[in-house]
Short mmCIF file of C-alpha atoms (C1' of nucleotides) in Angstrom, two decimals:
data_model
loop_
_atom_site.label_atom_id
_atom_site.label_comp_id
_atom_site.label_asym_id
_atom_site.label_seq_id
_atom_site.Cartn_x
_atom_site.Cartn_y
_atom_site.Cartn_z
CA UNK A 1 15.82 8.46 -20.36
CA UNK A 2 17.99 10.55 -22.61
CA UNK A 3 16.69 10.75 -25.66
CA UNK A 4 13.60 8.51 -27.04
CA UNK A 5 14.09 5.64 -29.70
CA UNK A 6 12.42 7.83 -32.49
CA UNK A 7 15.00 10.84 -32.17
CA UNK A 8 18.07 8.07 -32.08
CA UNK A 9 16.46 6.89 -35.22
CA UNK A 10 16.81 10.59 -36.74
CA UNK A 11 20.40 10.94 -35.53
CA UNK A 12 21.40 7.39 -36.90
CA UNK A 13 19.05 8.17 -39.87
CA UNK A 14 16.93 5.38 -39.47
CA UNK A 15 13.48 6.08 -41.67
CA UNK A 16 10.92 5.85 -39.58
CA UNK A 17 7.84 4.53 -40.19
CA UNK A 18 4.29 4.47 -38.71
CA UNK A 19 4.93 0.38 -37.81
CA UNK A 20 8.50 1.18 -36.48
CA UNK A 21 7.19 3.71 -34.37
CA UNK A 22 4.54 1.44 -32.82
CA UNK A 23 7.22 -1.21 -31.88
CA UNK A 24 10.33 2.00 -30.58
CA UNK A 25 6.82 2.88 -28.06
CA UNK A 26 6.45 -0.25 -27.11
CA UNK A 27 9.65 -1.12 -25.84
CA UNK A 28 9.89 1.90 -24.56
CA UNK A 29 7.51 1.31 -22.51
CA UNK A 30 8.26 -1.81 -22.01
CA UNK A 31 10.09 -1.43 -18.35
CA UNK A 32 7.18 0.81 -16.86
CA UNK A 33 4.33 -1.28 -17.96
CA UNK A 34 5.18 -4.64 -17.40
CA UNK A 35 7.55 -4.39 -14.12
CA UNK A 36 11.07 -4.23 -13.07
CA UNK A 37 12.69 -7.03 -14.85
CA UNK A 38 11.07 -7.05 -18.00
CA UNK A 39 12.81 -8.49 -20.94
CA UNK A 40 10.25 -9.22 -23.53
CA UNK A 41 11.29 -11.36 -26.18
CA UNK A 42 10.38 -10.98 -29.75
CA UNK A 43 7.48 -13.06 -29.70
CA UNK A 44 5.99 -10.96 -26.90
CA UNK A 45 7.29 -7.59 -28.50
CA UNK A 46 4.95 -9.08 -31.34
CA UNK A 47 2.13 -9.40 -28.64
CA UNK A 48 2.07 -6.50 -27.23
CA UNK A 49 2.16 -4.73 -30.95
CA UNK A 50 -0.27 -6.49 -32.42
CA UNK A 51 -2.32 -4.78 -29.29
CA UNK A 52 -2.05 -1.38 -31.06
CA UNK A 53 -1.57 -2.49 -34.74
CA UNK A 54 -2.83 -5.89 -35.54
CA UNK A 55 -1.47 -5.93 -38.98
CA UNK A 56 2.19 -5.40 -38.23
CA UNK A 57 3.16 -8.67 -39.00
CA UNK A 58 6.11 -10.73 -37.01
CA UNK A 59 8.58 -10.32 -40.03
CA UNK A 60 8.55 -6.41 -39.57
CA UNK A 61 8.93 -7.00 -35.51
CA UNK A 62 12.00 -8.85 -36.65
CA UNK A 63 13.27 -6.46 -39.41
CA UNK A 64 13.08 -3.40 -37.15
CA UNK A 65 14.15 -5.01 -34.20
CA UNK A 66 17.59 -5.92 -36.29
CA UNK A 67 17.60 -2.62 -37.79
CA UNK A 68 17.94 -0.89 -34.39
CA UNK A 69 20.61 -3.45 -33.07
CA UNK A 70 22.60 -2.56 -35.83
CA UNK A 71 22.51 1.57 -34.99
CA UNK A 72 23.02 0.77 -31.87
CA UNK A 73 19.94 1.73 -30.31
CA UNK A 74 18.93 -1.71 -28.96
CA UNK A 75 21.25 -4.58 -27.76
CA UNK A 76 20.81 -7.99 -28.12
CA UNK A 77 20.74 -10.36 -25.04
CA UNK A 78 20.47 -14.68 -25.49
CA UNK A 79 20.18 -15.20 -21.59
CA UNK A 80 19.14 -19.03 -23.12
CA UNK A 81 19.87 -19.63 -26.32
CA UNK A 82 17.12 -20.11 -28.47
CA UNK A 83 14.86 -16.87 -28.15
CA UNK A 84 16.68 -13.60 -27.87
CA UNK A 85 15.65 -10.73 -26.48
CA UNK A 86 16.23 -6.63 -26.86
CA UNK A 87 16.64 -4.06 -24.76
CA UNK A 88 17.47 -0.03 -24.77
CA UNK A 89 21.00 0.12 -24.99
CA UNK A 90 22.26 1.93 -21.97
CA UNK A 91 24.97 -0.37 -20.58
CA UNK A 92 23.88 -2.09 -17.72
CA UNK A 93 24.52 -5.74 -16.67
CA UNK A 94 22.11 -8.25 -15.30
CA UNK A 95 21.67 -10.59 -12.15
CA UNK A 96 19.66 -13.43 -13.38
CA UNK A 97 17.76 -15.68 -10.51
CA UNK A 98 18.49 -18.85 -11.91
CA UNK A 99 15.17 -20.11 -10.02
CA UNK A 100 12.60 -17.64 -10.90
CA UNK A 101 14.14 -15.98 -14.03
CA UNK A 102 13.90 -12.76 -12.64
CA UNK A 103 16.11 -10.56 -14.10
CA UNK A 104 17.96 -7.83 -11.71
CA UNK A 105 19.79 -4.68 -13.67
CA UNK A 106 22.80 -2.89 -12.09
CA UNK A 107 25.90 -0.58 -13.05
CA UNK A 108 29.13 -1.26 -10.80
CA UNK A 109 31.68 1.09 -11.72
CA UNK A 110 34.74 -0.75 -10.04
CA UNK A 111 34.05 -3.85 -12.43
CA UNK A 112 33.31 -1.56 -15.56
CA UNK A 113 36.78 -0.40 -14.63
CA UNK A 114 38.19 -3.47 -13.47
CA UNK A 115 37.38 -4.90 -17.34
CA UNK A 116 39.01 -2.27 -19.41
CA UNK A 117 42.03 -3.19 -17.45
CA UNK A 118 41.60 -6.06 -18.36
CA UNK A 119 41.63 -6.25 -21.55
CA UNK A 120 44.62 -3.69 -21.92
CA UNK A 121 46.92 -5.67 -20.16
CA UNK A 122 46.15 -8.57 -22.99
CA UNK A 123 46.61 -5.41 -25.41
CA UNK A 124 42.95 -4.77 -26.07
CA UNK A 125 40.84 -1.78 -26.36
CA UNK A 126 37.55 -2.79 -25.13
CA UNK A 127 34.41 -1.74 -26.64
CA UNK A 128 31.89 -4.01 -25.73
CA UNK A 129 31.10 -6.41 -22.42
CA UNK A 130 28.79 -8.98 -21.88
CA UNK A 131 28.38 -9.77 -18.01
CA UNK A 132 25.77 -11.60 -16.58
CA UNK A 133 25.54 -13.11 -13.10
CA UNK A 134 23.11 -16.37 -12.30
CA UNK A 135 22.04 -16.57 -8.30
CA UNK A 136 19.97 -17.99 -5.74
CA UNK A 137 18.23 -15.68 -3.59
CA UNK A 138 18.91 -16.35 -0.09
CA UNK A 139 16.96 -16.77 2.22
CA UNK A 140 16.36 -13.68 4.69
CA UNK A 141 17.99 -14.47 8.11
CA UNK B 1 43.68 -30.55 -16.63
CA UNK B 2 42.96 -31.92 -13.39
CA UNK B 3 40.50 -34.86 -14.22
CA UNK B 4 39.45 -36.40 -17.75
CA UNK B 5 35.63 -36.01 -18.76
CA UNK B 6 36.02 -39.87 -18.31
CA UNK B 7 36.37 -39.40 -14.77
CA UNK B 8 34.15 -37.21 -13.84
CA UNK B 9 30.82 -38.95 -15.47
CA UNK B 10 32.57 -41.62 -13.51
CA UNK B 11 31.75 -39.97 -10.51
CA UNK B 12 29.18 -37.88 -11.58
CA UNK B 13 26.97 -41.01 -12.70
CA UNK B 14 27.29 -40.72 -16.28
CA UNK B 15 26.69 -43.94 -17.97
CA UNK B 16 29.97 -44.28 -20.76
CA UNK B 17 29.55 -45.59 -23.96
CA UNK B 18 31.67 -45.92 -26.82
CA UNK B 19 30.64 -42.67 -28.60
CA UNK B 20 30.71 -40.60 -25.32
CA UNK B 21 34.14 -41.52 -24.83
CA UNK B 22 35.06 -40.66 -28.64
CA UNK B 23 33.19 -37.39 -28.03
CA UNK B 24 34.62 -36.84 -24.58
CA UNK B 25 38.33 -37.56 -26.04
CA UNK B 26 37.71 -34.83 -29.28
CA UNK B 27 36.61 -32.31 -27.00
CA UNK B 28 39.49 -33.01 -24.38
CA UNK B 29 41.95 -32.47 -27.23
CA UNK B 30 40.77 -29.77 -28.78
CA UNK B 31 43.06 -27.34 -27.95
CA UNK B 32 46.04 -28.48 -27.87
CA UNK B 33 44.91 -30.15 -31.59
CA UNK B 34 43.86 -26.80 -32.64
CA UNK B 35 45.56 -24.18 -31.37
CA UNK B 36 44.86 -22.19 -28.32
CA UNK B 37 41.51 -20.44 -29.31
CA UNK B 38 39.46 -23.15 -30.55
CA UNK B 39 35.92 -23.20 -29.54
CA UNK B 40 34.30 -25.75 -31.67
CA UNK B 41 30.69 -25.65 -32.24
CA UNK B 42 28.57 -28.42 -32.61
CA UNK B 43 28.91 -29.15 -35.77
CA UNK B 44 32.69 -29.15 -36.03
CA UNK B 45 32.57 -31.52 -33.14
CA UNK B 46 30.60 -33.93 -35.41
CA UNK B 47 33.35 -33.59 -38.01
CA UNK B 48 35.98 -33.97 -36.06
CA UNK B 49 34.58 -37.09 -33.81
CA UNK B 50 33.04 -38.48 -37.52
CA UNK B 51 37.14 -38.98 -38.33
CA UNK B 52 37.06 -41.53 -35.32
CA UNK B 53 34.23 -43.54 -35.95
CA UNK B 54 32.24 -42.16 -38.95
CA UNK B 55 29.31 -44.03 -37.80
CA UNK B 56 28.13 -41.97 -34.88
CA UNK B 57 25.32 -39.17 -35.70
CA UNK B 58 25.29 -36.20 -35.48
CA UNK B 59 22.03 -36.51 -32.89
CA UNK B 60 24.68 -38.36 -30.72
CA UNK B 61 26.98 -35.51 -30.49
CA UNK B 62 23.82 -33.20 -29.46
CA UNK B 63 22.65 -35.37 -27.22
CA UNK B 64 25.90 -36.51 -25.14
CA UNK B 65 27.05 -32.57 -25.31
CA UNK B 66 23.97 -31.49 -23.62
CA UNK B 67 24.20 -34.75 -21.30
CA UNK B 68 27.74 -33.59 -20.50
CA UNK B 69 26.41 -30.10 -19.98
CA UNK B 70 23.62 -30.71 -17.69
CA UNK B 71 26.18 -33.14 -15.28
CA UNK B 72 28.36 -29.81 -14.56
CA UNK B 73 31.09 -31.26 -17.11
CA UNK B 74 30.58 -28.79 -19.90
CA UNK B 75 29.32 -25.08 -20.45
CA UNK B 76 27.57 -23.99 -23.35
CA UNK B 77 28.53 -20.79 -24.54
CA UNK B 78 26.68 -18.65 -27.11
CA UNK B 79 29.37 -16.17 -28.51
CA UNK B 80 26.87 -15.52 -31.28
CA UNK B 81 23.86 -16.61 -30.74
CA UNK B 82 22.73 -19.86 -33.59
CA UNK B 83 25.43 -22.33 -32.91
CA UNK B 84 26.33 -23.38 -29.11
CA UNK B 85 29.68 -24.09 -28.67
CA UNK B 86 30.37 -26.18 -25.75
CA UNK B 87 33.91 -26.84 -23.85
CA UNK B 88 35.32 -28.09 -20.34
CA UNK B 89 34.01 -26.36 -17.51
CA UNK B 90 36.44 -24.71 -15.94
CA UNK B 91 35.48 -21.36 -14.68
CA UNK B 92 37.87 -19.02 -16.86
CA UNK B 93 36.16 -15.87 -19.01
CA UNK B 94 36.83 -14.81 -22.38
CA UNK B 95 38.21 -11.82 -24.30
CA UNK B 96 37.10 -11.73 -27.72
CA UNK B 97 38.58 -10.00 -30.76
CA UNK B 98 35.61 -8.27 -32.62
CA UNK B 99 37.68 -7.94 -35.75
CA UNK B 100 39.16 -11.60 -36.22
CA UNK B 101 37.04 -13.56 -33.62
CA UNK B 102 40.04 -14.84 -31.86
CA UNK B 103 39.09 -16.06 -28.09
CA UNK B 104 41.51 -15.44 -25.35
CA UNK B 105 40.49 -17.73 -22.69
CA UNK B 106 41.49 -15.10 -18.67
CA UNK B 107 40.89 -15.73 -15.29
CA UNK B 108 40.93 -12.84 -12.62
CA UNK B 109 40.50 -12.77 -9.01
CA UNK B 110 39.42 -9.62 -8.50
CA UNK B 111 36.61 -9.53 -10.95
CA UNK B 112 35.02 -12.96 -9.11
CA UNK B 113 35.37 -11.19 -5.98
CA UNK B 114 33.76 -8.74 -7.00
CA UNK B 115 30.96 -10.52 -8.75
CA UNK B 116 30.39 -12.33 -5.42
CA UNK B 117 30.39 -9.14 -3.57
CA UNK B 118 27.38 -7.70 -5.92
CA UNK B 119 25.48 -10.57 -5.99
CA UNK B 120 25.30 -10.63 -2.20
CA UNK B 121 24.45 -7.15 -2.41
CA UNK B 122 21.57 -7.89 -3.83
CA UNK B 123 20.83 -10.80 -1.51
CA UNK B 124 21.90 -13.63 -3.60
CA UNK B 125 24.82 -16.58 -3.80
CA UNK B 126 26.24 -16.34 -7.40
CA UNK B 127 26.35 -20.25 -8.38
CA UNK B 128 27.36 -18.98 -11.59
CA UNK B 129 28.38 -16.50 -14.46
CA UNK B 130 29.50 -15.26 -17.65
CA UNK B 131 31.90 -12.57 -18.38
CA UNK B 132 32.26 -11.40 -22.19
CA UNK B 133 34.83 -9.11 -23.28
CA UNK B 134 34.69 -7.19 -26.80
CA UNK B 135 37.66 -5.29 -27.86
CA UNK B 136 40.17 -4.26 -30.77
CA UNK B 137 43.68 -4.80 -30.93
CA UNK B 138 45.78 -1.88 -29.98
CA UNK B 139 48.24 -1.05 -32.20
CA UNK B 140 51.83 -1.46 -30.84
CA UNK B 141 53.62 1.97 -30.03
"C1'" DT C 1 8.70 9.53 -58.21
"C1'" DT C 2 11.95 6.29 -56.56
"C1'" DA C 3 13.98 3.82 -53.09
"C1'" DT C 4 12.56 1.57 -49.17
"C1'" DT C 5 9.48 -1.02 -46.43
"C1'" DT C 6 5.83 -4.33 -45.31
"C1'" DG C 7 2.94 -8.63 -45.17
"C1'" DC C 8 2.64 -13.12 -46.45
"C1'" DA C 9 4.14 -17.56 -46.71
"C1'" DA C 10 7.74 -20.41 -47.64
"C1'" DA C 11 12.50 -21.50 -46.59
"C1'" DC C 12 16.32 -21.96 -43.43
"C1'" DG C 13 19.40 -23.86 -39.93
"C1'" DG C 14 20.43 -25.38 -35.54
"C1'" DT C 15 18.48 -28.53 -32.39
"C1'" DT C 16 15.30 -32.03 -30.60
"C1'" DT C 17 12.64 -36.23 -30.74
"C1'" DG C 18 9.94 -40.76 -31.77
"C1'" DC C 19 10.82 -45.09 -33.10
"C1'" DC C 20 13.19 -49.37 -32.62
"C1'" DG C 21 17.21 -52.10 -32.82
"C1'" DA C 22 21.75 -52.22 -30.21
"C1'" DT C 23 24.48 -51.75 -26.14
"C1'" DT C 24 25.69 -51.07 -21.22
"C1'" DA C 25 26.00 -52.15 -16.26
"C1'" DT D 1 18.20 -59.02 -18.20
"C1'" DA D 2 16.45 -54.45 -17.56
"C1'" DA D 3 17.37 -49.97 -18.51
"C1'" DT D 4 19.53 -46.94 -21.31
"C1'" DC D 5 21.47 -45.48 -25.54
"C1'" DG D 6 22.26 -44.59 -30.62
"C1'" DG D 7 21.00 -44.02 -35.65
"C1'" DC D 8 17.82 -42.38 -38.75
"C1'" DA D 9 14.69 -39.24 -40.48
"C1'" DA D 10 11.12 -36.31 -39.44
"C1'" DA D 11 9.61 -32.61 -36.57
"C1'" DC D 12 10.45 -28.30 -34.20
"C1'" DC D 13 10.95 -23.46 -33.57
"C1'" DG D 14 13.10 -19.10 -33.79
"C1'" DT D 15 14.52 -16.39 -37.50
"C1'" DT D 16 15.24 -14.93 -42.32
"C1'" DT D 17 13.92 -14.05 -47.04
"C1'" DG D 18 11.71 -13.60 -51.96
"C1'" DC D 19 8.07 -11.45 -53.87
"C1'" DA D 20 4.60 -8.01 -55.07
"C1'" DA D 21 1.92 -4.39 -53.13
"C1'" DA D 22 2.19 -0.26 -50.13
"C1'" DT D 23 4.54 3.71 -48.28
"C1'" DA D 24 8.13 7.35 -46.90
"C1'" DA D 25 10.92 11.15 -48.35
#
DNA sequence: TTATTTGCAAACGGTTTGCCGATTA
DNA sequence: TAATCGGCAAACCGTTTGCAAATAA
């Protein structure tokens, strides 16, 4: 990883605080600890706080979790509505088993390319994408 | 449009009532009521289908959208997550201007070939998938 | 010090659901 | 007729917010 959540919050100028660094750890940490396809949502983010700091309340876990969507630092995903979950921004898109939920990251430069052209032919500059894939896993022949 | 939501929970087993045909018939004509971007939610459904027959509830429209939905007839987007907006299932993607929130409605070969081709790569069959595009207008030169 | 942040609990808003009378096949 | 559906209002659940005390710069 480039650069940690607490020295993005310095660059964005994002005052950090002791509760703010507890939660930037833990999602941090969040790929390492818990396995591959680990998308905690903010109910589990809460969890896995309250672990270290009991007190941080579920409010804050929500505050700061907003406050670093909106530098940039995390992105938002809704794979079903209803409970959303956040991730370190760093551009990748997902494969989502539709059966199991697991949830399979990957980087394909041809599409990444294949979009921007995309959306300059309809006479777009594209800043943002949102592509997620939903398969079966087939069975090994 | 190649068959009418009529039709297909005619074949897909959907029992038709008088509201799920009002409901089916608003969301048909949505566009071409509305203009060419019009993605209503939920609610605006419910406004629009409470012209016809101002008797049917707004827990009729949930329930027959999500009906619809869950027979293959609909998708359920979430362009922002909090209000669902639903409309006929038809396998097309969407460019979306971040600055007025108009919703250009593409297909493109390539990019489903290409989706295919990854999600075998990872040893899956894509049965489905969403493809978001963000981006600002150029200006014209 | 002074603006900002946090914890608490209450409010919010979209969505779902239990009940029971009405409607469909 | 038997099974399903619809209307109403209450419940649900993820998220936001007002307030007063606590904390960062």
């Amino acid at each position: 990883m480039a650069e940690t959540i607490e020295e993005k919050c310095l660059s964005k100028g994002v005052k950090l605080t002791e509760q703010r660094r507890i939660i930037a750890k833990v999602i941090s940490e969040s790929k390492e600890a818990y396995g591959e396809s680990d998308h905690p949502d903010v109910d589990e983010l809460y969890n896995r706080v309250s672990k270290i700091d009991p007190k941080i309340s579920i409010a804050t876990v929500y505050r700061t979790v907003k406050l670093f969507e909106e530098a940039g630092i995390l992105i938002k995903h809704d794979f079903k509505a209803g409970k959303a979950r956040y991730e370190i921004n760093d551009d990748h898109n997902h494969l989502i088993d539709i059966k199991s939920g697991e949830i399979i990251e990957f980087v394909d430069e041809e599409i990444e390319k294949l979009q921007k052209k995309i959306a300059e032919k309809y006479g777009y500059t594209l800043v943002d994408h949102k592509l997620e894939l939903y398969g079966v896993k087939k069975k090994p022949q």
